Coordinates of C-alpha atoms in Angstrom, one line a residue:
Chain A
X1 CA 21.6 22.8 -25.7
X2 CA 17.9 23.0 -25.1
X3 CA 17.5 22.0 -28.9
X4 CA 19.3 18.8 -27.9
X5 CA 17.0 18.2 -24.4
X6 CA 14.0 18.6 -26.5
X7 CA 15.0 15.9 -29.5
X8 CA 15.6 13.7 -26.3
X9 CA 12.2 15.3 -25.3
X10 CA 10.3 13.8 -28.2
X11 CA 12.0 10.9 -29.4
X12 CA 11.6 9.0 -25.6
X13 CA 8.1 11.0 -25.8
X14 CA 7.3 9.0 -28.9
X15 CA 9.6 5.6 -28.0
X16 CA 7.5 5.6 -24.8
X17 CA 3.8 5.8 -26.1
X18 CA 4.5 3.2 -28.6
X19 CA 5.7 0.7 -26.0
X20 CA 2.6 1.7 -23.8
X21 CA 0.3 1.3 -26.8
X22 CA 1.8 -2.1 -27.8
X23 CA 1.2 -3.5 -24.0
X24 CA -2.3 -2.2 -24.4
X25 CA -2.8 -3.6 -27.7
X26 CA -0.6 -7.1 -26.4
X27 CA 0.9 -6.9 -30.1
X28 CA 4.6 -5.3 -30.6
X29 CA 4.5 -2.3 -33.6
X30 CA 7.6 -3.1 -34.6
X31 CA 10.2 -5.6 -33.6
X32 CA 12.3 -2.4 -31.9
X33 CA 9.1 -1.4 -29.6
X34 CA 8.7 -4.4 -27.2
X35 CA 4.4 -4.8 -25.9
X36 CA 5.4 -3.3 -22.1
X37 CA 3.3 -0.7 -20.7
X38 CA 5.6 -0.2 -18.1
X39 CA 8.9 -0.3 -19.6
X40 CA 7.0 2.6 -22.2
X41 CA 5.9 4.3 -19.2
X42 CA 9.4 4.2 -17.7
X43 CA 10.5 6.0 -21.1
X44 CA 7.6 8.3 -20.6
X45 CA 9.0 10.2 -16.9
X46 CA 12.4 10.2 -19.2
X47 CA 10.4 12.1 -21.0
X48 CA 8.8 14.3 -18.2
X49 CA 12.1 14.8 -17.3
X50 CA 13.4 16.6 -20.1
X51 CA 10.4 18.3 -20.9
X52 CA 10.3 20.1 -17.2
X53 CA 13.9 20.8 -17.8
X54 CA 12.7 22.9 -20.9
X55 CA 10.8 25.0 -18.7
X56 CA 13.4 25.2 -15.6
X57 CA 15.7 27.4 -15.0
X58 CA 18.4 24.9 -14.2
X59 CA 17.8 22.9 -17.4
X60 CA 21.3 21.5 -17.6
X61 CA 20.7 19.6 -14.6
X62 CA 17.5 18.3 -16.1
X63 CA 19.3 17.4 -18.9
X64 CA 22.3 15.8 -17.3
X65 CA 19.7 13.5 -15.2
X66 CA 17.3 12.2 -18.1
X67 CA 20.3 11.7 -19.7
X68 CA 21.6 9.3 -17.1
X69 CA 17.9 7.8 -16.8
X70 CA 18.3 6.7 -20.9
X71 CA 21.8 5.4 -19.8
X72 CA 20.7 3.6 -16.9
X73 CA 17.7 1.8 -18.6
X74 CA 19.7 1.0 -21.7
X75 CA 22.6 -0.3 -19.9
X76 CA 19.5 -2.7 -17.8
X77 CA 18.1 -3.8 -21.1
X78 CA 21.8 -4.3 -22.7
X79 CA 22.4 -6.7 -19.1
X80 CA 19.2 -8.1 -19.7
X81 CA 19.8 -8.7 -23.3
X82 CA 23.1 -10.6 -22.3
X83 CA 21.5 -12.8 -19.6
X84 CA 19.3 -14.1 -21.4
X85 CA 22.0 -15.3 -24.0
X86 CA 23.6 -17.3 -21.1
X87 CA 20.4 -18.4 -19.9
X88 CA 20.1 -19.9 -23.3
X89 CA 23.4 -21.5 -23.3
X90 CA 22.9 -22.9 -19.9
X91 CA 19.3 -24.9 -20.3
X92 CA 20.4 -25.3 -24.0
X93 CA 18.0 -23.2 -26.0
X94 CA 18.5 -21.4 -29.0
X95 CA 19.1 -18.0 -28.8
X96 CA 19.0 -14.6 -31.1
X97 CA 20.0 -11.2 -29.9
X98 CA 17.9 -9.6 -32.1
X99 CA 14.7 -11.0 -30.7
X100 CA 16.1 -8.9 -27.3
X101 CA 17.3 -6.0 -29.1
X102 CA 15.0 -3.2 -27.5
X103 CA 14.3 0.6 -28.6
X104 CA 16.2 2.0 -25.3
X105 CA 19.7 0.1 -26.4
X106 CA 19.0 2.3 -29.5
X107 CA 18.8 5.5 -27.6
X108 CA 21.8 5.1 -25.9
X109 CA 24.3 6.9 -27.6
X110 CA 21.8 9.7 -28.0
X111 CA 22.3 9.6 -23.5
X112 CA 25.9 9.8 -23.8
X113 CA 26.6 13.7 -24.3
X114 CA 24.5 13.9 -21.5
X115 CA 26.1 11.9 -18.7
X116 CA 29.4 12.8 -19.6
X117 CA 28.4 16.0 -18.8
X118 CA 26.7 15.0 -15.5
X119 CA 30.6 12.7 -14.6
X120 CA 32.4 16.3 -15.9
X121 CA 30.8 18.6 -13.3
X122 CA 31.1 15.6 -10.7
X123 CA 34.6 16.2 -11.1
X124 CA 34.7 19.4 -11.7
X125 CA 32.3 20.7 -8.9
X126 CA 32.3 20.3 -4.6
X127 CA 30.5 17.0 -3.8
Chain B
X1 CA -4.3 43.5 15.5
X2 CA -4.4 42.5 19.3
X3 CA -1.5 43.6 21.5
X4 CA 0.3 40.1 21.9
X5 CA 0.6 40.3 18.0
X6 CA 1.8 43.3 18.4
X7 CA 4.3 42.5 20.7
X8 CA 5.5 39.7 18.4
X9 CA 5.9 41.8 15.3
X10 CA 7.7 44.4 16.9
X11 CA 10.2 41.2 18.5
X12 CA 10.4 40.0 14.8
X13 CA 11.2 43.2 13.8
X14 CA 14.4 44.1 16.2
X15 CA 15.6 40.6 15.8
X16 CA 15.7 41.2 11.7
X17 CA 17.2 44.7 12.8
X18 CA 20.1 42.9 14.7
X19 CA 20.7 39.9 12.7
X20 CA 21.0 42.4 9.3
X21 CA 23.5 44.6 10.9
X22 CA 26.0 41.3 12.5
X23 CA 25.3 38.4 10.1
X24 CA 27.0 38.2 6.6
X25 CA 25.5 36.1 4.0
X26 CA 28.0 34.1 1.9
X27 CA 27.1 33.4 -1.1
X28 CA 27.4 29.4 -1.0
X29 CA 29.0 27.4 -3.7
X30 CA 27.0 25.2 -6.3
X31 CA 27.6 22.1 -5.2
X32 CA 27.0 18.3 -7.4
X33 CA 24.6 17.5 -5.1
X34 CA 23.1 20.5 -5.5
X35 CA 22.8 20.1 -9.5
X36 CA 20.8 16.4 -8.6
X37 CA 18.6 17.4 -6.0
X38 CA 17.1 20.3 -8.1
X39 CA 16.2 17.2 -10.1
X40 CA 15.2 14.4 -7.8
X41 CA 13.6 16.7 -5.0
X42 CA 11.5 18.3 -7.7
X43 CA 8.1 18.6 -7.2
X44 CA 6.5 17.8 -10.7
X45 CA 9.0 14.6 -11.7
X46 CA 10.4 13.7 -8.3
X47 CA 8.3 10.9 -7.2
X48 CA 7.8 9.2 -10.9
X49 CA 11.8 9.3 -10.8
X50 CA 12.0 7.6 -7.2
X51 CA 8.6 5.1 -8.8
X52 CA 11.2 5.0 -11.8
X53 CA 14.1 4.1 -10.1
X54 CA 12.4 1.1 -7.9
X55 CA 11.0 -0.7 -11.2
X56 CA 14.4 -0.3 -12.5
X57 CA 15.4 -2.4 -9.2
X58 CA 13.2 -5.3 -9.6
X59 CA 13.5 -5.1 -13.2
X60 CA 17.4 -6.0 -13.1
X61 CA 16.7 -8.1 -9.6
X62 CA 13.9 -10.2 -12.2
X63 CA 15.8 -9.8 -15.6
X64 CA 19.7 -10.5 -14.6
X65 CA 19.3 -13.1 -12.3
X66 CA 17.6 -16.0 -14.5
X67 CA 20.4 -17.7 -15.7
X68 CA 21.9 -17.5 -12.0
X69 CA 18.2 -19.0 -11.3
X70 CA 18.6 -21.7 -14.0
X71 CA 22.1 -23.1 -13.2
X72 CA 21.3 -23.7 -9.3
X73 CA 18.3 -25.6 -11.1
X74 CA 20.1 -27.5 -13.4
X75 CA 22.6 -28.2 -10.5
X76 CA 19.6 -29.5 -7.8
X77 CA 17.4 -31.8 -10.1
X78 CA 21.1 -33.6 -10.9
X79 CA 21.2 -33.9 -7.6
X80 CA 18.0 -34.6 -6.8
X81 CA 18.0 -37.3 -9.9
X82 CA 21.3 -39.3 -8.4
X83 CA 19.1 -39.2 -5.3
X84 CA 16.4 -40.7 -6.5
X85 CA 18.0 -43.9 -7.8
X86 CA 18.8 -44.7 -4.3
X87 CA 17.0 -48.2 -3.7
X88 CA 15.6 -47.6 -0.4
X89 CA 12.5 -46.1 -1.6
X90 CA 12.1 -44.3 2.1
X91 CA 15.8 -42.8 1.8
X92 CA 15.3 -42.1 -1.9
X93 CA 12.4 -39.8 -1.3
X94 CA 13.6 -37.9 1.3
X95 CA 16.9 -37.4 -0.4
X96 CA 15.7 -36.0 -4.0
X97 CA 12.0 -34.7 -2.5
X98 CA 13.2 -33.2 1.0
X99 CA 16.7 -32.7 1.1
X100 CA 17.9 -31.8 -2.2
X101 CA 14.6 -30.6 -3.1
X102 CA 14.3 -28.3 -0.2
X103 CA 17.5 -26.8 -1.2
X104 CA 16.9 -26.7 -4.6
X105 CA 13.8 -24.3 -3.8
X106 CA 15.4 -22.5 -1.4
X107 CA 18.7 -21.3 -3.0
X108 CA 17.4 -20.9 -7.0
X109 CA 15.7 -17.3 -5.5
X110 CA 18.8 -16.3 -4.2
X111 CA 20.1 -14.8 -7.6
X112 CA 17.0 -12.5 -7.4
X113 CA 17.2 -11.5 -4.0
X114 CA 21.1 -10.9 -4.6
X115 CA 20.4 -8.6 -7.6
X116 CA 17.7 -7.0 -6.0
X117 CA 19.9 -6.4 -3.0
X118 CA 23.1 -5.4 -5.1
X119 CA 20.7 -2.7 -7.0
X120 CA 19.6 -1.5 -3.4
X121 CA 22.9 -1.0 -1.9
X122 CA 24.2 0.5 -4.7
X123 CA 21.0 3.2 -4.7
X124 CA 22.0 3.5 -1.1
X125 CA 25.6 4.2 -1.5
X126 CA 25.0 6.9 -4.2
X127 CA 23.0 8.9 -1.6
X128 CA 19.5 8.8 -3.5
X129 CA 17.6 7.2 -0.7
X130 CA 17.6 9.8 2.2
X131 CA 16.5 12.3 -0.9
X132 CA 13.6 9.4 -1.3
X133 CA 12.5 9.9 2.0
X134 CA 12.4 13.9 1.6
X135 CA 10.2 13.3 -1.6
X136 CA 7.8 10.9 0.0
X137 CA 8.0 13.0 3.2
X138 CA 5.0 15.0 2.5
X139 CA 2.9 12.0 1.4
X140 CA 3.9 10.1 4.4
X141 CA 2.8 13.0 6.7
X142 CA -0.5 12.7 4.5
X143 CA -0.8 9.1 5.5
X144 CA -0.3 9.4 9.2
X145 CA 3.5 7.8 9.2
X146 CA 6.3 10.7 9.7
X147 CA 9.5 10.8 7.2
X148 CA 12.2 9.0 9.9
X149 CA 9.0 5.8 9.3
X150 CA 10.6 5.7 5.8
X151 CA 13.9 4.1 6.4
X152 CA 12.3 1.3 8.2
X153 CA 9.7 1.1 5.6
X154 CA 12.1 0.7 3.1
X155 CA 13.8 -1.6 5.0
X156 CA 11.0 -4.2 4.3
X157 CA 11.6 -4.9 1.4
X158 CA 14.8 -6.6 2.5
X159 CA 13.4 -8.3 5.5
X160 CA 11.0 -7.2 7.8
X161 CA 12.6 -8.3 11.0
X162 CA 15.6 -5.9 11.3
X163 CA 12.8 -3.4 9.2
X164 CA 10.8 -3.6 12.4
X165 CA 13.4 -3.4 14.7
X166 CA 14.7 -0.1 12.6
X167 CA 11.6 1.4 14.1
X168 CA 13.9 2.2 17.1
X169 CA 15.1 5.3 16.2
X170 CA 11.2 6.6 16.3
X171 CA 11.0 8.9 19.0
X172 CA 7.1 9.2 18.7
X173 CA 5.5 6.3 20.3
X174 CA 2.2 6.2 18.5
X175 CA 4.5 6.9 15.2
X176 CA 6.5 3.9 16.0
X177 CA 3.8 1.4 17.0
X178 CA 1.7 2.7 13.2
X179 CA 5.1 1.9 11.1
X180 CA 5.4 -1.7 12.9
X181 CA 1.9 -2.0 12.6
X182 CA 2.1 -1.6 8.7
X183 CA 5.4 -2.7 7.9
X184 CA 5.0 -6.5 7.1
X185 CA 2.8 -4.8 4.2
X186 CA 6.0 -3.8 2.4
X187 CA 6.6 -6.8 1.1
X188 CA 10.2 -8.7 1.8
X189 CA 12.6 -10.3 -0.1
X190 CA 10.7 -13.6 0.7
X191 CA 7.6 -12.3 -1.0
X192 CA 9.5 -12.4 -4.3
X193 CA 10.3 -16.1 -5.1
X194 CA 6.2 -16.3 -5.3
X195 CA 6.0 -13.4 -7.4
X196 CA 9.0 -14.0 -9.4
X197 CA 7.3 -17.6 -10.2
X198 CA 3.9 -16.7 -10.6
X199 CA 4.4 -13.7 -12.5
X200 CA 7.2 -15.5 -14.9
X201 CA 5.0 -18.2 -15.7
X202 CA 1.7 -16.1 -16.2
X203 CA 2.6 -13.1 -17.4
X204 CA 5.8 -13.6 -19.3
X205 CA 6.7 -9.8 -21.0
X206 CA 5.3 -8.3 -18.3
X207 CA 6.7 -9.8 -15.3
X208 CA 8.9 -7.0 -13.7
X209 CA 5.6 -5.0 -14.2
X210 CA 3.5 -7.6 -12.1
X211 CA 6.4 -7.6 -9.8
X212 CA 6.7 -3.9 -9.2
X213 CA 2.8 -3.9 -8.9
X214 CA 2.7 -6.5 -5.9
X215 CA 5.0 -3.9 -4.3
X216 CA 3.2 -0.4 -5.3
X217 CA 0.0 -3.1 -4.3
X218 CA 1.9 -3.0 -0.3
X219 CA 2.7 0.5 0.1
X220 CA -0.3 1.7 -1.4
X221 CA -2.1 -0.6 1.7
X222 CA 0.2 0.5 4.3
X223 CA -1.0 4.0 3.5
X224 CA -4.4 3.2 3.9
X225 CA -4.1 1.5 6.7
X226 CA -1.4 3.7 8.4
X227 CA -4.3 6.1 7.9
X228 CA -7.0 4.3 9.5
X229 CA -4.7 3.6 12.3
X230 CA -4.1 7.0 12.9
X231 CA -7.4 8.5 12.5
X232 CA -9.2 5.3 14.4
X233 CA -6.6 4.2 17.0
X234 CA -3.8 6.6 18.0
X235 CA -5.0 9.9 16.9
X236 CA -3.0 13.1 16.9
X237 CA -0.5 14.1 14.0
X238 CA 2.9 12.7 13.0
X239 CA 6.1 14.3 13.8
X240 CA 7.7 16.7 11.5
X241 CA 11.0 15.2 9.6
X242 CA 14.6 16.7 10.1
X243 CA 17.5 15.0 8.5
X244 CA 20.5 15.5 7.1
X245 CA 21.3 14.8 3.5
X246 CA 24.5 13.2 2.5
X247 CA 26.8 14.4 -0.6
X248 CA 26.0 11.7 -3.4
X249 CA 29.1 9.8 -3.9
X250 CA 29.9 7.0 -6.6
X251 CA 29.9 3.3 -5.0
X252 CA 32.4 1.3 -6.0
X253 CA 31.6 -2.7 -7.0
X254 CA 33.9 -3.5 -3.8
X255 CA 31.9 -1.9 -1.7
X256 CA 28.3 -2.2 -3.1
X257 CA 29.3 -6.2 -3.1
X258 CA 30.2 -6.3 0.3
X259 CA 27.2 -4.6 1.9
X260 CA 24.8 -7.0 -0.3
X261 CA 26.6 -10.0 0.8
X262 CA 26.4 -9.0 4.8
X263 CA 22.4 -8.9 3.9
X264 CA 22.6 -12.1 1.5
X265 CA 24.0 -13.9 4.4
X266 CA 20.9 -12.9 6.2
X267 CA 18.9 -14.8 3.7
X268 CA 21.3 -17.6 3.8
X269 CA 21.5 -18.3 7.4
X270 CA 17.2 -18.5 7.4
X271 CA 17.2 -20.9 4.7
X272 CA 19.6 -23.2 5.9
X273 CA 17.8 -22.9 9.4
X274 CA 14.0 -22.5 9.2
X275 CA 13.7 -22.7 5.6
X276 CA 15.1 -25.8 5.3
X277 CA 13.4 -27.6 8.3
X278 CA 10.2 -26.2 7.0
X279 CA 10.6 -28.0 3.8
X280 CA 11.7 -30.8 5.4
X281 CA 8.5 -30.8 7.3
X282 CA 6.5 -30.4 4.5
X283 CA 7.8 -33.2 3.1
X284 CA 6.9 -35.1 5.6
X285 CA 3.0 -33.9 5.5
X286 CA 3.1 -34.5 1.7
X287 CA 4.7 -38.1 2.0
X288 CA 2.8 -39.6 5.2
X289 CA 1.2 -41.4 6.0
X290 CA 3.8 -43.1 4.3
X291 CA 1.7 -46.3 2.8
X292 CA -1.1 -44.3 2.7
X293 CA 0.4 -42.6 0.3
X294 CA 2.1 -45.4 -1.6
X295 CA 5.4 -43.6 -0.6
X296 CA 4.6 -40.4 -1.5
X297 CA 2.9 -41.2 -4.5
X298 CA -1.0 -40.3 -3.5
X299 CA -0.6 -37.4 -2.4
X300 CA -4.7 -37.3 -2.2
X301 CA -3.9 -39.7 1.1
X302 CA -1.4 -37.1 2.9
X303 CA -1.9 -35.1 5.9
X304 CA -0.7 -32.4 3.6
X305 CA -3.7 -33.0 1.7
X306 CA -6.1 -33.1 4.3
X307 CA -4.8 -29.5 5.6
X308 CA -5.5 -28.1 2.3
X309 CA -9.3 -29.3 1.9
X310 CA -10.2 -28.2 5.3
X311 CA -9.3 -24.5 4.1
X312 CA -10.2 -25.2 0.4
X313 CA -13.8 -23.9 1.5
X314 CA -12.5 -20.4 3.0
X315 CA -9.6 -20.0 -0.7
X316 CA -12.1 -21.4 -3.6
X317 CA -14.0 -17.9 -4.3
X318 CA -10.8 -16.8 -5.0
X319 CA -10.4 -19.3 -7.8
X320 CA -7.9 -21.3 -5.4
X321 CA -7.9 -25.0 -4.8
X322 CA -6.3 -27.1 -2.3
X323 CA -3.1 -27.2 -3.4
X324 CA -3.1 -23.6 -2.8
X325 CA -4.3 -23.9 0.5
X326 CA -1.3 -26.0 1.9
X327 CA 1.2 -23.9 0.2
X328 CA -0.4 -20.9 1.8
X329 CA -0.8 -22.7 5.3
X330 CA 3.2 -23.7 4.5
X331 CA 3.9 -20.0 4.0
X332 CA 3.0 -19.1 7.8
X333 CA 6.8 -20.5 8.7
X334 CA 8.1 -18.6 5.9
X335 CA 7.0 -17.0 2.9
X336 CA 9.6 -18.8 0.9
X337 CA 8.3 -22.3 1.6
X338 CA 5.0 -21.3 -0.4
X339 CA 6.4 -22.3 -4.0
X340 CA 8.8 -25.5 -2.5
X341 CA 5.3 -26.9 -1.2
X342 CA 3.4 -26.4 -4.5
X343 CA 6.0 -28.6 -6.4
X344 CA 6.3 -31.1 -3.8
X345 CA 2.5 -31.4 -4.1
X346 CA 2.6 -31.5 -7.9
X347 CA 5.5 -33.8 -7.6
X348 CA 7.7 -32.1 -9.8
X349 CA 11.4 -31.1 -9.7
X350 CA 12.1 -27.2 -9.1
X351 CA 12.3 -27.1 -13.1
X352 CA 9.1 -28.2 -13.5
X353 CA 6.9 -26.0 -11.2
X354 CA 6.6 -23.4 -13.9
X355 CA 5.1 -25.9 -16.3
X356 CA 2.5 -27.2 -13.4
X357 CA 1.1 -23.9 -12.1
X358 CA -0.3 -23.1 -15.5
X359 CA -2.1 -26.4 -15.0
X360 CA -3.7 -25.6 -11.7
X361 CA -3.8 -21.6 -12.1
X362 CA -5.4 -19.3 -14.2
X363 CA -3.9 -15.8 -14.9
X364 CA -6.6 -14.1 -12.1
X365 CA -5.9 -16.6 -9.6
X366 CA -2.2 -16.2 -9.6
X367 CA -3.1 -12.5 -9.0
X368 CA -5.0 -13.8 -6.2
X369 CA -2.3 -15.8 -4.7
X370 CA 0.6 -13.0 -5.0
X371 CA -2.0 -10.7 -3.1
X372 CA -2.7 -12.9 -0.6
X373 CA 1.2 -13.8 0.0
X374 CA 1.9 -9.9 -0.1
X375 CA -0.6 -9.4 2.6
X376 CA -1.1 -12.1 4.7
X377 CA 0.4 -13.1 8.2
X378 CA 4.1 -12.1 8.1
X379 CA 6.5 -15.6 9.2
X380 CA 6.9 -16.5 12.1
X381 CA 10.2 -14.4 12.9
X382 CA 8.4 -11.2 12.1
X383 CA 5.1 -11.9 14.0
X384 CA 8.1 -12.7 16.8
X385 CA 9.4 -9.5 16.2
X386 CA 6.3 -7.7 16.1
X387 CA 5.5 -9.0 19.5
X388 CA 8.7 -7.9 21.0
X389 CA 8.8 -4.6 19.8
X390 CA 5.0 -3.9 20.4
X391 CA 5.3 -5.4 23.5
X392 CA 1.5 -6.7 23.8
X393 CA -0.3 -10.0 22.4
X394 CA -3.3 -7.7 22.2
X395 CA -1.3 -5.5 19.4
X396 CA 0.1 -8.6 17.9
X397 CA -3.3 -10.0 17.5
X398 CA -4.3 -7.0 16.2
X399 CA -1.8 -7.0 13.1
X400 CA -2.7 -10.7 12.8
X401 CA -6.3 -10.2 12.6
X402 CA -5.9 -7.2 9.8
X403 CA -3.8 -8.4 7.8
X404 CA -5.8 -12.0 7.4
X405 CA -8.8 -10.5 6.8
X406 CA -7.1 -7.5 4.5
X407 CA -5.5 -10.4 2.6
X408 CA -8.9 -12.0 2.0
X409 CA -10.5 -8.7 1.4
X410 CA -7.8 -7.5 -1.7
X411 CA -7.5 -11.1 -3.2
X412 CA -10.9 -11.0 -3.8
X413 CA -11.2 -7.5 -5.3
X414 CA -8.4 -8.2 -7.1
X415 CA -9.3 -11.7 -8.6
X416 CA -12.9 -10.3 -9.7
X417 CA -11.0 -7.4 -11.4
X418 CA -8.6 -9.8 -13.1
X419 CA -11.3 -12.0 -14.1
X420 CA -13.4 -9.2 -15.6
X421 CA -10.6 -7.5 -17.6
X422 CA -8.5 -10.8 -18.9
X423 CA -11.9 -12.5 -20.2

């Protein structure tokens, strides 16, 4: 599975220095890749994560807990995503998921293998 | 090698001698916990996880909460609007400006506080925190705080009162009187309505950033002055840290609901107590003298206004005017008084005060302002609290004194830096 870790590896790699370089630059790359340096930088330790898990040699658990990082976020962003949809019924704005959609929400079924893992040896192992 | 050492290795040596031949060594199970803590104890990415982890707090405290935010709203400027129909203008203005506007400011940051609570005790539940304190350990011990200061450190950012009183179960008395010292720098729940404002208005996609700033902003200045503390007034070296870490477990919503609420009802019992009178009272400076004023209408004319130019002077390098200055002055009661003052003074509805500060603020001197309400003299409960536990007006004084002139010190830095870079 280290294959797998280091695809996660690159892809939050990349996802994370184009939201840090979109904040910098105050201009979005593409609608996907929101202008927040933190929110890249965020994606970025996801990032760190799996790449020191590369080079551990307990890289499942590595694995397992950047996995649940990517699920965490995206989960935030999907909540976030939703809010603001009843924020905009409430005050009586218009509003269009799309303009919320985010790169993480993307990245989320790319997590899932991951944390399942992480809730199968939760079970599986003495707390 | 002297003969005490001597003496020693030999001891060292009979004792591995005896404990090899009657101990047995079992190998110990893998454990879960075991599987996360090689993660979240490590030494490379276990402190950008724990930094990780608190954005992700404010972030969904910030993001989540805003239409909870906007219905209260909706709700109090109805109320508020009835209100002001009234036909005795007297009764009218204290009804829609003081009553229902008081409220109005008071309960639309509950949301956030509730979220950010709710993410806390669910981070608390799972187990992660005592691993936060074994990964910030070492820097604490850097600092001059010991690792049991943690808990009550991180207990500030719910409130600082029970934060301060946490400090308790510091066996160390110089230890203890440092973490009281710094901990109305960690900034409290009623820190965020200001930042949550400020930092919504003025920096829009980037507000749970400027949010988790203000907070890195408050422990990074409790280190430093923790430090200072230590080298300049106590001396010595902290206490080492022992605890025990809990397996991590998963909280259920029952559970995780019911722990936030006992600390929501905290926040609820203070803001229909001091945070309501206090915006009562303001009120009262920004309406009066009431024909003077024109019943509320010149503000220019109210006491609330002469307040704010007598500190105007000390507040304008830092790009604040006197509007500020009241708010600020306000904020001594309570922290969360601070943005129901401003929109009394700009005479709009809670709904409106978003609009207004962009008017009367620039992007560096809301900076300035969050910096100055992260830093400056806790409320009144704290300082209270401060004195009880430090048992001495001289100490009390002391945290007063630091943190005014710290306040001052940072705004400053940080509105020339602001100005500079957003030019």
């Amino acid at each position: 599975m280290k294959w797998y870790s280091a695809i996660l590896f690159l892809i939050t790699l990349v996802a994370g220095l184009m939201e840090v370089v979109s904040g910098l630059k105050g201009d979005s790359i593409t609608s996907l890749v929101p202008s927040d340096v933190f929110g890249g930088i965020v994606l970025l330790i996801v990032s760190a994560v799996f790449l020191r898990g590369l080079t551990h040699r307990e890289h499942y658990a590595f694995y397992e807990f950047g996995s649940l990082m990517l699920c965490i976020f995206s989960v935030l962003y999907i909540l976030a995503m939703l809010a603001n949809g009843l924020d905009a019924a409430i005050v009586g704005e218009e509003w269009n998921p799309i303009d919320d959609l985010r790169i993480e929400m993307i990245l989320l079924p790319f997590a899932i293998p991951g944390t399942l893992r992480l809730i199968r040896e939760k079970r599986e192992l003495p707390p | 090698m002297d003969f005490v050492s001597e003496l020693a290795v030999a001891r060292y040596e009979k004792i591995g001698e005896i404990v090899g031949k009657c101990v047995e060594k079992i190998e110990k199970p893998r454990t879960f916990s075991d599987v996360i803590d090689t993660v979240v104890t490590d030494k490379y990415v276990g402190i950008p996880i724990f930094l990780s982890l608190m954005w992700a707090v404010f972030q969904f405290g910030y993001s989540i909460s805003v239409p909870f935010s906007d219905a209260i709203d909706v709700f109090f400027a109805w109320c508020a609007g009835i209100a002001s129909r009234i036909e005795n203008p007297y009764l009218a203005s204290f009804l829609s400006d003081g009553f229902f506007g008081g409220w109005g400011f008071v309960l639309v940051f509950l949301p956030p506080i509730a979220f950010v609570f709710i993410a806390l005790t669910i981070l608390e539940q799972t187990g992660y925190l005592p691993r936060a304190a074994f990964v910030v350990d070492r820097a604490m011990t850097r600092v001059g705080l010991q690792g049991k200061s943690f808990i009550p450190m991180l207990l500030g950012f719910g409130c600082n009162v029970p934060a301060i009183m946490a400090t308790r179960t510091i066996d160390d008395e110089a230890d203890r009187k440092i973490t009281i010292m710094v901990n109305p720098l960690m900034s409290c729940s009623a820190r965020l309505p200001v930042y949550v404002l400020f930092a919504g208005a003025f920096f829009k996609e980037s507000a749970g950033a400027v949010i988790t700033l203000m907070y890195v902003l408050g422990i990074i200045l409790a280190a430093v002055m923790a430090t200072l503390f230590r080298k300049f007034i106590f001396g010595g070296s902290p206490s080492p840290l022992l605890m025990e870490l809990p397996p991590y477990e998963v909280p259920t919503i029952k559970s995780a609901l019911m722990s936030s609420w006992l600390r929501i009802q905290i926040f609820l019992k203070k803001a229909a107590t001091i945070l309501f009178i206090g915006a009562v009272i303001m009120w009262f400076l920004a309406t009066h003298p009431w024909d003077a004023t024109n019943g509320g209408e010149l503000i220019e004319n109210s006491y609330a206004s002469m307040i704010g130019h007598a500190v105007e002077p000390i507040i304008s390098p830092l790009g604040l005017d006197w509007t500020a200055g009241v708010a600020l002055v306000g904020g001594f009661l309570a922290k969360e008084i601070v943005i129901g003052t401003l929109a009394m003074i700009y005479g709009v509805g809670e709904e409106g005060v978003a609009d207004v500060i962009t008017q009367h603020f620039t992007p560096a001197s809301a900076l300035a302002l969050m910096t100055i309400t992260l830093i400056y003299v806790p409320c009144l409960a704290t300082l209270g609290v401060v004195r009880q536990e430090l048992g001495s007006w001289k100490w009390t004084g002391l945290v007063l004194a630091y943190e005014l002139i710290l306040a001052y010190i940072v705004a400053l830095i940080v509105y020339a830096v602001a100005s500079v870079v957003m030019l």
